[in-house]
Structures are given as structure tokens and as C-alpha cells.
Coordinates of C-alpha atoms in Angstrom, one line a residue:
Chain A
M7 CA 65.0 187.6 128.9
D8 CA 63.9 190.9 130.4
V9 CA 60.4 190.3 129.2
L10 CA 60.3 187.2 131.5
V11 CA 61.3 189.4 134.5
D12 CA 58.7 192.0 133.6
L13 CA 56.0 189.4 133.2
G14 CA 57.0 187.6 136.4
P15 CA 53.8 188.3 138.4
Q16 CA 51.5 187.5 135.5
F17 CA 53.4 184.3 134.9
L18 CA 52.9 183.2 138.5
E19 CA 49.3 184.2 138.3
A20 CA 48.7 182.2 135.1
T21 CA 50.5 179.1 136.6
L22 CA 48.3 179.2 139.7
E23 CA 45.2 179.6 137.6
T24 CA 46.2 176.5 135.6
L25 CA 46.8 174.6 138.8
W26 CA 43.4 175.7 140.2
L27 CA 41.6 174.9 136.9
V28 CA 43.2 171.5 136.6
F29 CA 43.0 170.3 140.2
A30 CA 39.4 171.6 140.8
S31 CA 38.2 170.0 137.6
L32 CA 40.1 166.8 138.4
F33 CA 38.4 166.8 141.8
F34 CA 34.8 167.4 140.6
G35 CA 35.2 165.5 137.3
G36 CA 37.0 162.7 139.2
I37 CA 34.1 162.2 141.5
G38 CA 31.5 162.6 138.8
G39 CA 33.4 160.2 136.5
L40 CA 33.9 157.7 139.3
L41 CA 30.1 157.6 140.0
V42 CA 29.1 157.4 136.3
G43 CA 31.9 154.8 135.6
L44 CA 30.7 152.7 138.6
A45 CA 27.1 153.0 137.4
L46 CA 28.2 151.9 133.9
Y47 CA 30.1 149.0 135.4
V48 CA 27.5 147.7 137.8
T49 CA 24.6 147.9 135.4
R50 CA 26.4 146.1 132.6
A51 CA 24.9 142.7 131.7
G52 CA 25.9 140.0 134.2
N53 CA 27.2 142.4 136.8
L54 CA 26.0 143.2 140.4
F55 CA 23.1 145.5 139.4
A56 CA 22.7 144.4 135.8
N57 CA 20.1 146.7 134.2
R58 CA 19.9 146.9 130.5
A59 CA 17.9 150.2 130.4
V60 CA 20.1 152.2 132.8
F61 CA 23.2 150.9 131.2
G62 CA 21.9 151.7 127.7
V63 CA 20.9 155.3 128.6
L64 CA 24.2 156.0 130.4
N65 CA 26.2 154.4 127.6
V66 CA 24.6 156.5 124.9
I67 CA 25.0 159.8 126.9
V68 CA 28.7 159.1 127.5
N69 CA 29.1 158.2 123.9
I70 CA 27.5 161.4 122.7
F71 CA 29.3 163.9 124.9
R72 CA 32.8 162.3 125.4
P73 CA 34.1 162.8 121.9
I74 CA 33.0 166.5 121.5
P75 CA 36.1 168.7 121.1
F76 CA 36.5 170.7 124.3
I77 CA 36.6 174.1 122.6
I78 CA 33.1 173.4 121.2
F79 CA 31.9 171.9 124.4
L80 CA 33.1 174.9 126.4
T81 CA 31.1 177.4 124.3
A82 CA 28.1 175.1 123.8
F83 CA 27.6 174.6 127.5
Q84 CA 28.1 178.2 128.5
P85 CA 24.4 178.7 129.1
L86 CA 24.4 175.8 131.5
A87 CA 27.5 177.2 133.3
R88 CA 25.6 180.5 133.6
T89 CA 22.7 178.7 135.3
V90 CA 24.7 176.6 137.6
V91 CA 27.7 178.8 138.6
G92 CA 25.9 182.1 138.0
T93 CA 28.4 183.3 135.3
G94 CA 29.3 182.1 131.8
I95 CA 32.8 183.5 131.8
G96 CA 35.9 183.3 134.0
T97 CA 37.7 180.6 135.9
E98 CA 34.7 179.3 137.8
A99 CA 32.7 178.8 134.7
A100 CA 35.7 177.1 133.0
I101 CA 36.0 174.8 136.0
F102 CA 32.4 173.8 135.8
T103 CA 32.6 173.0 132.1
L104 CA 35.9 171.2 132.4
S105 CA 34.5 169.1 135.3
L106 CA 31.5 168.2 133.2
A107 CA 33.5 167.3 130.1
S108 CA 36.0 165.3 132.1
T109 CA 33.2 163.4 133.9
F110 CA 32.3 161.7 130.6
G111 CA 35.9 160.8 129.8
I112 CA 36.8 159.7 133.3
S113 CA 33.6 157.5 133.5
R114 CA 34.9 155.4 130.5
I115 CA 38.4 155.0 132.1
V116 CA 36.8 154.0 135.4
E117 CA 34.5 151.5 133.7
Q118 CA 37.3 150.0 131.7
N119 CA 39.6 149.6 134.7
L120 CA 36.9 148.1 136.9
L121 CA 36.2 145.6 134.1
T122 CA 39.7 144.2 134.6
V123 CA 38.7 142.9 138.0
S124 CA 38.2 139.2 137.6
P125 CA 34.6 138.0 137.9
G126 CA 35.9 135.1 140.0
V127 CA 37.2 137.4 142.7
I128 CA 33.7 139.1 142.9
E129 CA 32.1 135.7 143.0
A130 CA 34.4 134.8 145.9
A131 CA 33.3 137.9 147.8
R132 CA 29.6 137.0 147.2
A133 CA 30.2 133.4 148.3
A134 CA 31.7 134.8 151.5
G135 CA 28.4 136.5 152.2
A136 CA 29.2 140.1 151.0
G137 CA 26.3 142.1 149.6
P138 CA 26.8 144.1 146.3
I139 CA 27.6 147.5 147.9
R140 CA 30.1 145.9 150.2
T141 CA 31.6 144.0 147.4
I142 CA 32.1 147.2 145.4
L143 CA 33.6 149.1 148.2
T144 CA 35.8 146.4 149.8
I145 CA 36.8 144.3 146.8
V146 CA 36.1 145.8 143.3
L147 CA 37.6 149.3 144.0
P148 CA 40.6 148.1 145.9
E149 CA 41.4 145.4 143.3
A150 CA 41.3 148.0 140.6
L151 CA 43.1 150.7 142.5
G152 CA 46.5 150.5 140.7
P153 CA 45.0 150.8 137.2
L154 CA 42.6 153.5 138.5
I155 CA 45.5 155.6 139.7
L156 CA 47.2 155.3 136.3
G157 CA 43.9 156.2 134.7
Y158 CA 43.5 159.3 136.7
T159 CA 47.1 160.3 136.0
F160 CA 46.3 160.0 132.3
V161 CA 43.2 162.1 132.9
F162 CA 45.2 164.8 134.7
V163 CA 47.3 165.3 131.5
A164 CA 44.2 165.4 129.4
I165 CA 42.7 168.1 131.7
V166 CA 45.9 170.2 131.4
D167 CA 45.4 170.0 127.7
M168 CA 41.7 171.0 127.9
S169 CA 42.4 173.8 130.4
A170 CA 44.6 175.6 127.8
V171 CA 41.5 176.8 125.9
A172 CA 39.8 178.1 129.1
G173 CA 41.1 181.4 128.0
S174 CA 38.5 181.6 125.3
I175 CA 35.8 182.3 128.0
N176 CA 38.3 184.4 129.9
G177 CA 39.1 181.5 132.3
G178 CA 42.8 182.4 132.5
G179 CA 45.7 179.9 132.8
L180 CA 48.9 179.3 131.0
G181 CA 47.2 178.7 127.7
A182 CA 45.7 182.1 127.6
F183 CA 48.9 183.6 128.9
A184 CA 51.0 182.0 126.1
I185 CA 48.6 183.2 123.5
Q186 CA 48.3 186.7 124.9
Y187 CA 51.9 187.5 125.9
G188 CA 53.8 185.1 123.7
F189 CA 52.1 184.5 120.4
R190 CA 50.3 187.8 119.9
Q191 CA 53.3 189.9 121.0
F192 CA 55.9 188.0 119.1
E193 CA 57.7 186.8 122.2
P194 CA 58.6 183.1 121.6
V195 CA 60.5 183.1 124.9
V196 CA 57.3 183.6 126.7
T197 CA 55.5 180.8 124.8
W198 CA 58.4 178.5 125.4
T199 CA 58.6 179.3 129.1
A200 CA 54.8 178.5 129.5
L201 CA 55.5 175.3 127.6
A202 CA 58.3 174.4 130.0
I203 CA 56.1 175.0 133.0
V204 CA 53.5 172.7 131.6
I205 CA 56.1 170.0 130.8
V206 CA 57.4 170.2 134.4
L207 CA 53.9 170.0 135.8
V208 CA 52.9 167.0 133.7
Q209 CA 56.2 165.2 134.4
L210 CA 55.8 165.7 138.2
V211 CA 52.2 164.4 138.2
Q212 CA 53.1 161.5 135.9
F213 CA 56.0 160.5 138.1
L214 CA 53.8 160.7 141.2
G215 CA 51.0 158.7 139.6
N216 CA 53.5 156.0 138.5
W217 CA 55.0 155.8 141.9
L218 CA 51.7 155.5 143.7
A219 CA 50.4 152.9 141.3
R220 CA 53.6 150.9 141.7
K221 CA 53.2 151.1 145.4
V222 CA 49.6 149.9 145.3
L223 CA 50.5 147.1 142.8
R224 CA 53.7 146.2 144.7
R225 CA 55.8 145.9 141.5
Chain B
M25 CA 16.9 114.4 156.4
P26 CA 20.0 115.0 154.2
L27 CA 22.0 118.1 154.8
V28 CA 21.4 119.2 151.2
Q29 CA 18.3 117.9 149.4
I30 CA 17.8 118.9 145.8
R31 CA 14.4 118.1 144.2
D32 CA 13.5 118.5 140.5
V33 CA 15.7 121.6 140.1
T34 CA 16.1 123.3 136.8
K35 CA 18.2 126.3 135.8
V36 CA 17.4 127.9 132.5
Y37 CA 19.4 130.8 131.1
P38 CA 17.7 133.1 128.6
A39 CA 18.9 132.7 125.0
S40 CA 22.2 134.6 124.4
T41 CA 21.0 135.8 121.0
R42 CA 17.7 137.1 120.0
G43 CA 15.5 134.3 118.7
G44 CA 17.8 131.6 120.1
Q45 CA 16.9 128.7 122.3
P46 CA 17.0 129.2 126.1
V47 CA 19.8 127.1 127.6
R48 CA 18.7 124.4 130.1
A49 CA 21.9 124.3 132.2
I50 CA 20.3 122.1 134.9
D51 CA 17.5 119.9 133.9
G52 CA 15.4 118.2 136.6
V53 CA 18.1 117.2 139.1
D54 CA 17.4 115.3 142.3
L55 CA 20.3 114.8 144.7
D56 CA 20.7 114.0 148.4
I57 CA 23.9 114.9 150.2
E58 CA 24.2 113.6 153.7
E59 CA 26.1 115.3 156.5
G60 CA 29.8 114.2 156.6
D61 CA 29.8 113.0 152.9
V62 CA 32.5 113.9 150.5
F63 CA 30.3 114.1 147.5
G64 CA 31.9 114.1 144.0
I65 CA 30.1 115.5 141.0
I66 CA 31.8 114.4 137.8
G67 CA 31.2 114.9 134.1
Y68 CA 32.6 116.5 131.0
S69 CA 32.9 120.3 130.9
G70 CA 29.6 121.9 130.0
A71 CA 27.6 119.1 131.8
G72 CA 26.3 121.7 134.4
K73 CA 28.5 120.8 137.4
S74 CA 29.6 124.3 138.2
T75 CA 26.0 125.6 137.8
L76 CA 24.7 122.9 140.1
V77 CA 27.0 123.8 143.0
R78 CA 26.3 127.5 142.6
L79 CA 22.6 126.7 143.1
I80 CA 23.5 125.3 146.5
N81 CA 24.9 128.6 147.9
A82 CA 22.4 130.5 145.7
L83 CA 25.1 132.4 143.8
E84 CA 22.7 131.5 140.9
P85 CA 19.0 131.3 141.6
A86 CA 17.3 128.1 140.6
T87 CA 14.6 128.5 137.9
S88 CA 12.3 125.9 139.5
G89 CA 12.4 123.1 142.0
S90 CA 13.5 123.1 145.7
I91 CA 16.9 123.1 147.3
V92 CA 16.8 122.4 151.0
V93 CA 20.0 123.2 152.9
D94 CA 20.1 122.3 156.5
G95 CA 16.3 122.3 156.8
T96 CA 15.7 125.6 154.9
D97 CA 14.4 125.8 151.4
I98 CA 16.8 128.4 150.0
T99 CA 14.9 129.0 146.7
T100 CA 12.3 131.1 148.6
L101 CA 14.8 133.1 150.7
P102 CA 15.3 136.8 150.1
E103 CA 18.8 138.1 149.2
R104 CA 19.5 139.3 152.8
D105 CA 19.0 135.8 154.2
L106 CA 21.0 134.2 151.4
R107 CA 24.0 136.3 152.5
K108 CA 23.6 134.7 156.0
L109 CA 23.3 131.3 154.3
R110 CA 26.5 131.8 152.4
L111 CA 28.4 132.5 155.7
G112 CA 27.6 128.8 156.5
I113 CA 28.8 127.5 153.1
G114 CA 32.5 127.8 152.2
M115 CA 33.6 127.8 148.6
I116 CA 37.0 127.2 146.9
F117 CA 37.7 127.7 143.2
Q118 CA 39.9 126.4 140.4
Q119 CA 41.6 129.8 139.9
F120 CA 41.7 130.3 143.7
N121 CA 40.0 133.8 143.3
L122 CA 42.1 135.4 146.1
F123 CA 41.8 139.1 146.7
S124 CA 45.1 140.4 145.3
S125 CA 44.7 143.7 147.1
R126 CA 44.7 142.0 150.5
T127 CA 47.4 140.0 152.3
V128 CA 46.9 136.3 153.2
R129 CA 45.7 137.5 156.6
G130 CA 43.3 140.0 154.9
N131 CA 41.9 137.3 152.6
V132 CA 41.2 134.9 155.4
A133 CA 39.7 137.6 157.6
Y134 CA 37.3 138.8 154.9
P135 CA 34.3 136.5 155.6
L136 CA 34.7 137.2 159.3
Q137 CA 34.6 140.9 158.6
V138 CA 31.5 140.4 156.5
A139 CA 30.0 138.4 159.4
G140 CA 30.7 141.4 161.7
R141 CA 32.8 139.6 164.2
P142 CA 34.9 141.6 166.7
K143 CA 38.5 142.5 165.7
A144 CA 40.1 140.4 168.5
E145 CA 38.1 137.4 167.6
I146 CA 39.0 137.8 163.9
R147 CA 42.7 138.0 164.7
A148 CA 42.6 134.8 166.8
R149 CA 40.5 132.9 164.3
V150 CA 42.8 133.9 161.3
A151 CA 45.9 132.8 163.2
E152 CA 44.2 129.5 164.0
L153 CA 43.2 128.9 160.4
L154 CA 46.6 129.8 158.9
D155 CA 48.1 127.4 161.4
F156 CA 45.7 124.7 160.3
V157 CA 46.6 125.1 156.6
G158 CA 50.3 125.4 157.4
L159 CA 50.8 129.0 156.3
A160 CA 51.3 130.9 159.5
D161 CA 54.6 132.3 158.2
K162 CA 52.9 133.8 155.1
A163 CA 50.3 135.9 156.9
S164 CA 51.7 139.2 155.7
N165 CA 52.4 138.1 152.1
Y166 CA 50.3 139.0 149.1
P167 CA 48.7 136.2 147.0
D168 CA 51.0 137.0 144.0
Q169 CA 53.9 135.9 146.2
L170 CA 52.5 132.4 146.8
S171 CA 52.7 129.2 144.8
G172 CA 49.5 127.6 143.4
G173 CA 49.3 125.1 146.2
Q174 CA 49.8 127.8 148.8
K175 CA 47.1 130.0 147.2
Q176 CA 44.6 127.1 147.4
R177 CA 45.5 126.6 151.0
V178 CA 44.7 130.3 151.6
G179 CA 41.4 129.7 149.7
I180 CA 40.6 126.8 151.9
A181 CA 41.4 128.8 155.1
R182 CA 39.2 131.7 153.8
A183 CA 36.4 129.2 153.0
L184 CA 36.5 127.7 156.5
A185 CA 36.8 131.1 158.3
T186 CA 33.2 131.2 159.5
S187 CA 33.2 127.5 160.4
P188 CA 30.8 126.4 157.7
R189 CA 29.2 123.0 157.7
I190 CA 29.5 122.7 153.9
L191 CA 32.4 123.3 151.6
L192 CA 31.9 123.6 147.9
A193 CA 35.0 122.8 145.8
D194 CA 34.8 123.8 142.2
E195 CA 37.6 122.1 140.3
A196 CA 39.8 123.0 143.3
T197 CA 42.8 121.0 142.2
S198 CA 42.5 121.3 138.4
A199 CA 45.1 124.1 138.2
L200 CA 47.6 122.4 140.3
D201 CA 50.4 119.9 139.5
P202 CA 50.0 116.3 140.6
E203 CA 52.1 116.6 143.7
T204 CA 50.4 119.8 144.9
T205 CA 47.1 118.2 144.1
Q206 CA 47.8 115.4 146.6
E207 CA 48.7 117.9 149.3
V208 CA 45.5 119.8 148.8
L209 CA 43.5 116.6 148.7
E210 CA 45.1 115.5 151.9
L211 CA 44.1 118.9 153.5
L212 CA 40.5 118.5 152.3
R213 CA 40.4 115.0 153.7
T214 CA 41.5 116.4 157.1
V215 CA 38.8 119.1 156.8
N216 CA 36.2 116.4 156.3
R217 CA 37.5 114.0 158.9
D218 CA 38.6 116.3 161.7
L219 CA 36.3 119.2 161.3
G220 CA 33.3 117.2 160.1
V221 CA 32.7 119.5 157.1
T222 CA 30.6 118.1 154.3
I223 CA 32.4 118.6 151.1
I224 CA 30.9 118.8 147.6
V225 CA 33.6 118.5 145.1
I226 CA 33.3 119.1 141.3
T227 CA 36.0 117.5 139.2
H228 CA 36.8 115.9 136.0
E229 CA 39.9 114.2 137.6
M230 CA 39.7 110.6 138.5
D231 CA 42.3 111.0 141.2
V232 CA 40.2 113.4 143.1
V233 CA 37.1 111.3 143.2
Q234 CA 39.1 108.1 143.8
S235 CA 41.0 109.3 146.8
L236 CA 38.6 111.8 148.3
A237 CA 35.0 111.2 147.5
T238 CA 32.7 108.7 149.2
K239 CA 29.7 109.2 146.9
V240 CA 29.6 110.4 143.4
A241 CA 27.1 111.7 140.9
V242 CA 27.7 111.6 137.1
M243 CA 26.3 114.6 135.2
E244 CA 25.6 114.9 131.5
N245 CA 23.7 117.6 129.7
G246 CA 22.4 119.2 132.9
R247 CA 21.1 115.9 134.3
V248 CA 22.4 113.6 137.0
I249 CA 22.5 110.3 135.1
E250 CA 23.9 108.1 137.8
T251 CA 24.6 108.4 141.5
G252 CA 25.9 106.1 144.2
E253 CA 29.0 104.9 146.1
V254 CA 32.2 105.8 144.3
F255 CA 33.3 102.1 144.1
D256 CA 30.0 101.0 142.6
V257 CA 29.8 103.8 140.0
F258 CA 33.4 103.4 138.8
S259 CA 33.6 99.6 138.9
K260 CA 30.2 99.0 137.3
P261 CA 28.7 102.1 135.7
E262 CA 25.1 101.4 134.6
L263 CA 24.5 103.8 131.7
P264 CA 26.4 104.1 128.5
A265 CA 27.1 107.8 129.2
S266 CA 28.6 107.1 132.6
Q267 CA 30.5 104.1 131.1
R268 CA 32.0 106.4 128.6
F269 CA 33.1 108.9 131.2
V270 CA 34.4 106.2 133.5
S271 CA 36.3 104.6 130.7
T272 CA 38.2 107.8 130.0
V273 CA 39.6 107.7 133.5
V274 CA 39.6 103.9 134.2
K275 CA 41.6 101.8 131.8
G276 CA 39.2 99.0 131.1
V277 CA 37.7 97.7 127.8
P278 CA 39.6 98.5 124.7
S279 CA 38.0 100.9 122.3
A280 CA 37.2 99.9 118.7
S281 CA 40.4 101.4 117.3
E282 CA 42.5 99.9 120.1
L283 CA 40.8 96.6 119.4
A284 CA 41.7 96.8 115.7
A285 CA 45.3 97.4 116.6
L286 CA 45.3 94.4 118.9
R287 CA 43.8 92.2 116.3
E288 CA 46.7 92.8 114.0
R289 CA 49.1 91.3 116.5
H290 CA 46.8 88.6 118.0
S291 CA 44.9 85.9 116.2
G292 CA 43.1 84.2 119.2
R293 CA 39.7 84.9 120.7
F294 CA 39.4 87.9 123.0
V295 CA 37.4 87.9 126.2
T296 CA 37.1 90.7 128.8
V297 CA 36.9 89.6 132.4
S298 CA 35.6 92.1 135.0
F299 CA 36.8 91.7 138.5
R300 CA 35.2 93.3 141.5
D301 CA 36.0 92.3 145.0
G302 CA 33.6 89.6 146.3
G303 CA 33.6 87.7 143.0
A304 CA 36.1 85.2 141.8
S305 CA 39.7 86.2 142.0
Q306 CA 42.1 86.5 139.1
S307 CA 44.0 83.3 140.1
D308 CA 40.7 81.3 140.0
V309 CA 40.2 82.4 136.4
F310 CA 43.7 81.7 135.2
L311 CA 43.7 78.3 137.0
E312 CA 40.5 77.4 135.1
F313 CA 42.1 78.2 131.7
G314 CA 45.3 76.3 132.7
R315 CA 43.4 73.2 133.8
E316 CA 41.7 73.0 130.4
G317 CA 45.0 73.6 128.5
I318 CA 43.8 76.9 127.1
G319 CA 46.6 79.3 126.4
F320 CA 45.9 82.9 127.6
E321 CA 47.7 86.1 127.2
L322 CA 46.9 89.5 128.9
V323 CA 46.5 92.0 126.1
Y324 CA 44.7 95.0 127.7
G325 CA 43.3 96.3 130.9
G326 CA 44.1 97.5 134.4
V327 CA 43.3 97.2 138.1
N328 CA 42.1 100.2 140.1
E329 CA 41.7 100.7 143.8
I330 CA 39.0 102.9 145.4
Q331 CA 38.8 103.1 149.2
G332 CA 40.8 100.0 149.7
R333 CA 38.6 97.9 147.3
A334 CA 40.0 96.7 144.0
F335 CA 38.4 96.3 140.6
G336 CA 39.6 95.9 137.1
N337 CA 38.9 94.8 133.6
L338 CA 41.4 92.5 131.9
T339 CA 41.1 91.6 128.2
L340 CA 42.7 88.2 127.4
E341 CA 43.6 86.5 124.2
L342 CA 42.6 82.8 124.4
T343 CA 44.1 80.1 122.2
G344 CA 42.9 76.5 122.1
P345 CA 40.0 74.3 120.8
D346 CA 36.9 76.4 120.4
E347 CA 34.5 74.0 122.2
R348 CA 36.8 73.9 125.2
I349 CA 37.0 77.6 125.4
D350 CA 33.2 77.9 125.2
A351 CA 32.9 75.4 128.0
V352 CA 35.3 77.3 130.3
I353 CA 33.6 80.6 129.5
A354 CA 30.2 79.2 130.3
R355 CA 31.5 77.8 133.6
L356 CA 33.2 81.0 134.6
R357 CA 30.1 83.1 133.8
E358 CA 28.4 81.6 136.9
R359 CA 31.0 83.3 139.1
I360 CA 32.3 86.3 137.2
E361 CA 31.5 88.8 134.5
I362 CA 33.1 87.6 131.3
V363 CA 32.3 88.9 127.9
E364 CA 33.6 87.8 124.5
V365 CA 35.0 90.7 122.5
V366 CA 34.3 90.5 118.8

């Protein structure tokens, strides 16, 4: 147990790094995913801005990049991170690549949740004289809000998972910490403590997400 | 000039599969709908009824032809002007299509917000509308807390929010039970009578046309095959296709299989007498048979009432000497429609 006390400051630092990695990526990836998901949704055949070409291109891009295992994605996109953030290693570079990777995943979740909005409700908005942009902002997004919150909660957990390999480009976080101080130094207590922190974090966010979604859905 | 004038309108959807045939959902329709009408559009599902009403508020653009609503040809209008047009045309739906993320109040307020009305005016108008449909106490409820009939009342209040002159009702009562259907029909009658709103109602339910509509158009395969006063179309449909549709809702002439079943139990000659008000009455006919000593038994048929006028088809079994029956039928033919069923 002494090892935990000795590692106290590093533990705190690793936890904060994970929180920073995850929330920053959720923020940027969340916005990116929302935009790409909306674009997929509205350009789909029969929808408000149906456009076969745009939908086809977006669809293929998302299909190509979404399934790439994150550890490969992280290393493959290091040059891009270097161009955009100025560095290919460290927490900022990891956040950039995490955001990019989660944009693809989130866009599918957003698209799928928006598709659950009944076309009849959209027709009712159009019949009331609403234009497409207004329909999306005042009807489609609010109608899908409950499932979207649950979708983003799911994504949060996925990003926690992805953030664990940020250490491979020196991005820090609990994953790197557990490997470095737990696994490599034969201190299972350290590994298990890191694990416990992740569990608590995920449980808290899942609880919050469920609560919010229930509030929005009124059930 | 009619409020809605449809001339030679077609709507063609591209083929759903590569190399398939394009679908002609609406095929050369002409229709005049006068201000103040309750105009019923009937026909089997797939006949093009829903598509036709969606052309009137331009939710679907017509492929060709002209649609003049209130003096403006809407087929040439740009999208921005179509939105303004839609503020003047309310619409209600079979599945109600209420916004589940908004309260009853929020649903009814939506068209007013789209129209950019000031907040105070919206509040007053919503209260007035909810009062009109009898849901003032449900203003803060969400749609999933309402019954089907209540949902459709909210739908009606929402459709009337911007005081439109036209209300499109797409199978508005088909998802409701008979009792609730009557309530909603009563409300629609009030909307037509007291607010002077022209209502275009799509339905496959006889009840709705019978008790609500003043005029009716029968559709089949994207065409309007018959149109006229409800009483005329239902009591004396001209074309075989409209006869077929009418016969599914009005009990009249027995079908071939029903006839075969009747023959097993009855050995006499069958005639079908069609009554419409203005012609001979039933008692005249029965008196005539009685006078000649011809036995008669009612084996099939029914009497319907539309807007206070009755009509019906009665199939009778006649027993007696053939030449006397022939004579009576010939005499009755001068006054009433009578057909021997063989």
C-alpha cells in the first residue's frame, strides 16, 4: 500500500490527464461527429437535403476510418497531428487524433439516432411552414435529444477506452500510468487502483447520462 | 373561381429500382374545390389520395399541370413563398404527428413561432385554440400523456393556429375508435361551419364522408374517376370502379358468392329495387306486388342516409305466376330502378 502513497502525485496527474484527454476529445469529436452525422442524415435519400453524391462520399469516408483500431489510427495520423497541432507527441497530439477518430464513430451514432425521428413529425413541421434549417434545429434535434444523450454517454466510455493507448505517443493518462508503474514494475495494486478509478469515472458518467436522458424523455 | 383548382396534374416518382418503371402516383387529375366545401377524397389505399393532398400544400411538387390555390399557381412558386403558402393551409394526420419534445402548448404555438408572431400574441392565440378544442387543462402536458382523440384535437388546434382558410385531413380519424371518431368529426364540422374553413378530407371510411363531406371525389390508380355531391356518388355511382368502392361501404347489391348462398335457400325470382328520394317509395312498390297477389320477401339490402336524404338497395324474392311478375316489373320500371338478378 505504501507504493500508492508514494505515487500519490503521479496518480492524481494521470487521472487529470485522462479527464482532460477524454473531455477535450468528447468536446471536439462531439461537435465534429454531430456535424458529420447531421450531414449524413440530411443528405440521405428522401431527407431534407437529399443528395446522393454528398451522402455517398461521406458514407464511404466514415466507413473507411471508423473501424480502424485506435492504436493504428493514432500512429498513422501522427504526421497530420504534427501539421495541425505542431507536435506529433504529447497530450495535445493525442487529443487531436482522439477527436478525429471519435468524429467518425460519433457521426454514425448521431445519424442513427436522428433516423429514429418519425418522418411524419418532420412533415408536420414542414406543413406548418418551417424551412429545412429551422426543422432540424427546432424539431429533429429536440425530438432525438434523449437517444442522443445516451449515444454520447456510450461514446464517452469508448473514448475512455481509446485514451488508454494515448501513452504510446507520450500522451499520458491512466493507461500509460498503469503500464508504467503497475505492469512494468510488478505492482498489481497500482494497476488495480487505476482500474478502480476508471470504473468510478465511467459509472459516474453513465449514471449522469441515464439521468439526463430520462429527464429529457420524461420516463 | 374555386379556392383550389387542380388542372391536369401529374406526379411521377422515379423508378425505385434501376431499370424499373417510373411510378405515376397522380395521373392527369382535374378538381375544383369551392370555398366552404368539405371535400372528401375516397379510394382504396395506393390510389394516390395522400399524394394528391400533399400537392395542394406543395409538400410534394407536382410533375406537371397547374394547382391554383386562392388565386396563385403554386407550381411555379419558389420554396420561400411555399412556406408562406403553408402557413395558410393547416394539415392533420392519421398518426397525429405531434412533436413529442414539446408540450401541448408548444405544439400549438409552433406554426405561430414559424410565422414570427410576437410572444404575447402567441400566448393569447394558443389559449384561445386550446379552449376551442376543449383541452385548456392539458396545455402543460406532453403528447404521450394524451389519448388518441386528445392528440388529434391538439393536431387540429395546431393546424388552425395561423387561421388557415384550408384544412387538409389525411385519414385524420383512421387511428381512432368509433366513439372518438365521432367527436373529432363533430369538431371538424364546427371548424367548417363556425370558422368557415374549407376542409379537404382523405378517407377510406364511409362514416367520415357520410357525416362530414358535402362533395366527394373517388380516386383509383392516380385518377379521379368520379366526382360530385356525396349523395349522388354514393346512391348512384356511375363507373364500375366507384360502384365497387361504394359497395364495400354501402350494403346494396349482393355479390356473386352471396347470391349463390341466397339461391340455396330461396327458389323464387330475385329483383333488386333501388330507392332514391324523389322516386317511388317502398310502400308504393310493396303495394303493387300485393295488389297482383305476388309474394315477396326481403332477402338482402339496406337503407342509408346522407345529409338527411335516404337511399337504398333492396333485393326481393318474388313468388307467383311469371307473366304477372313480368307485368308488375315493367310497370314499376317507369317509376323506379328495378333490376332482375340472375
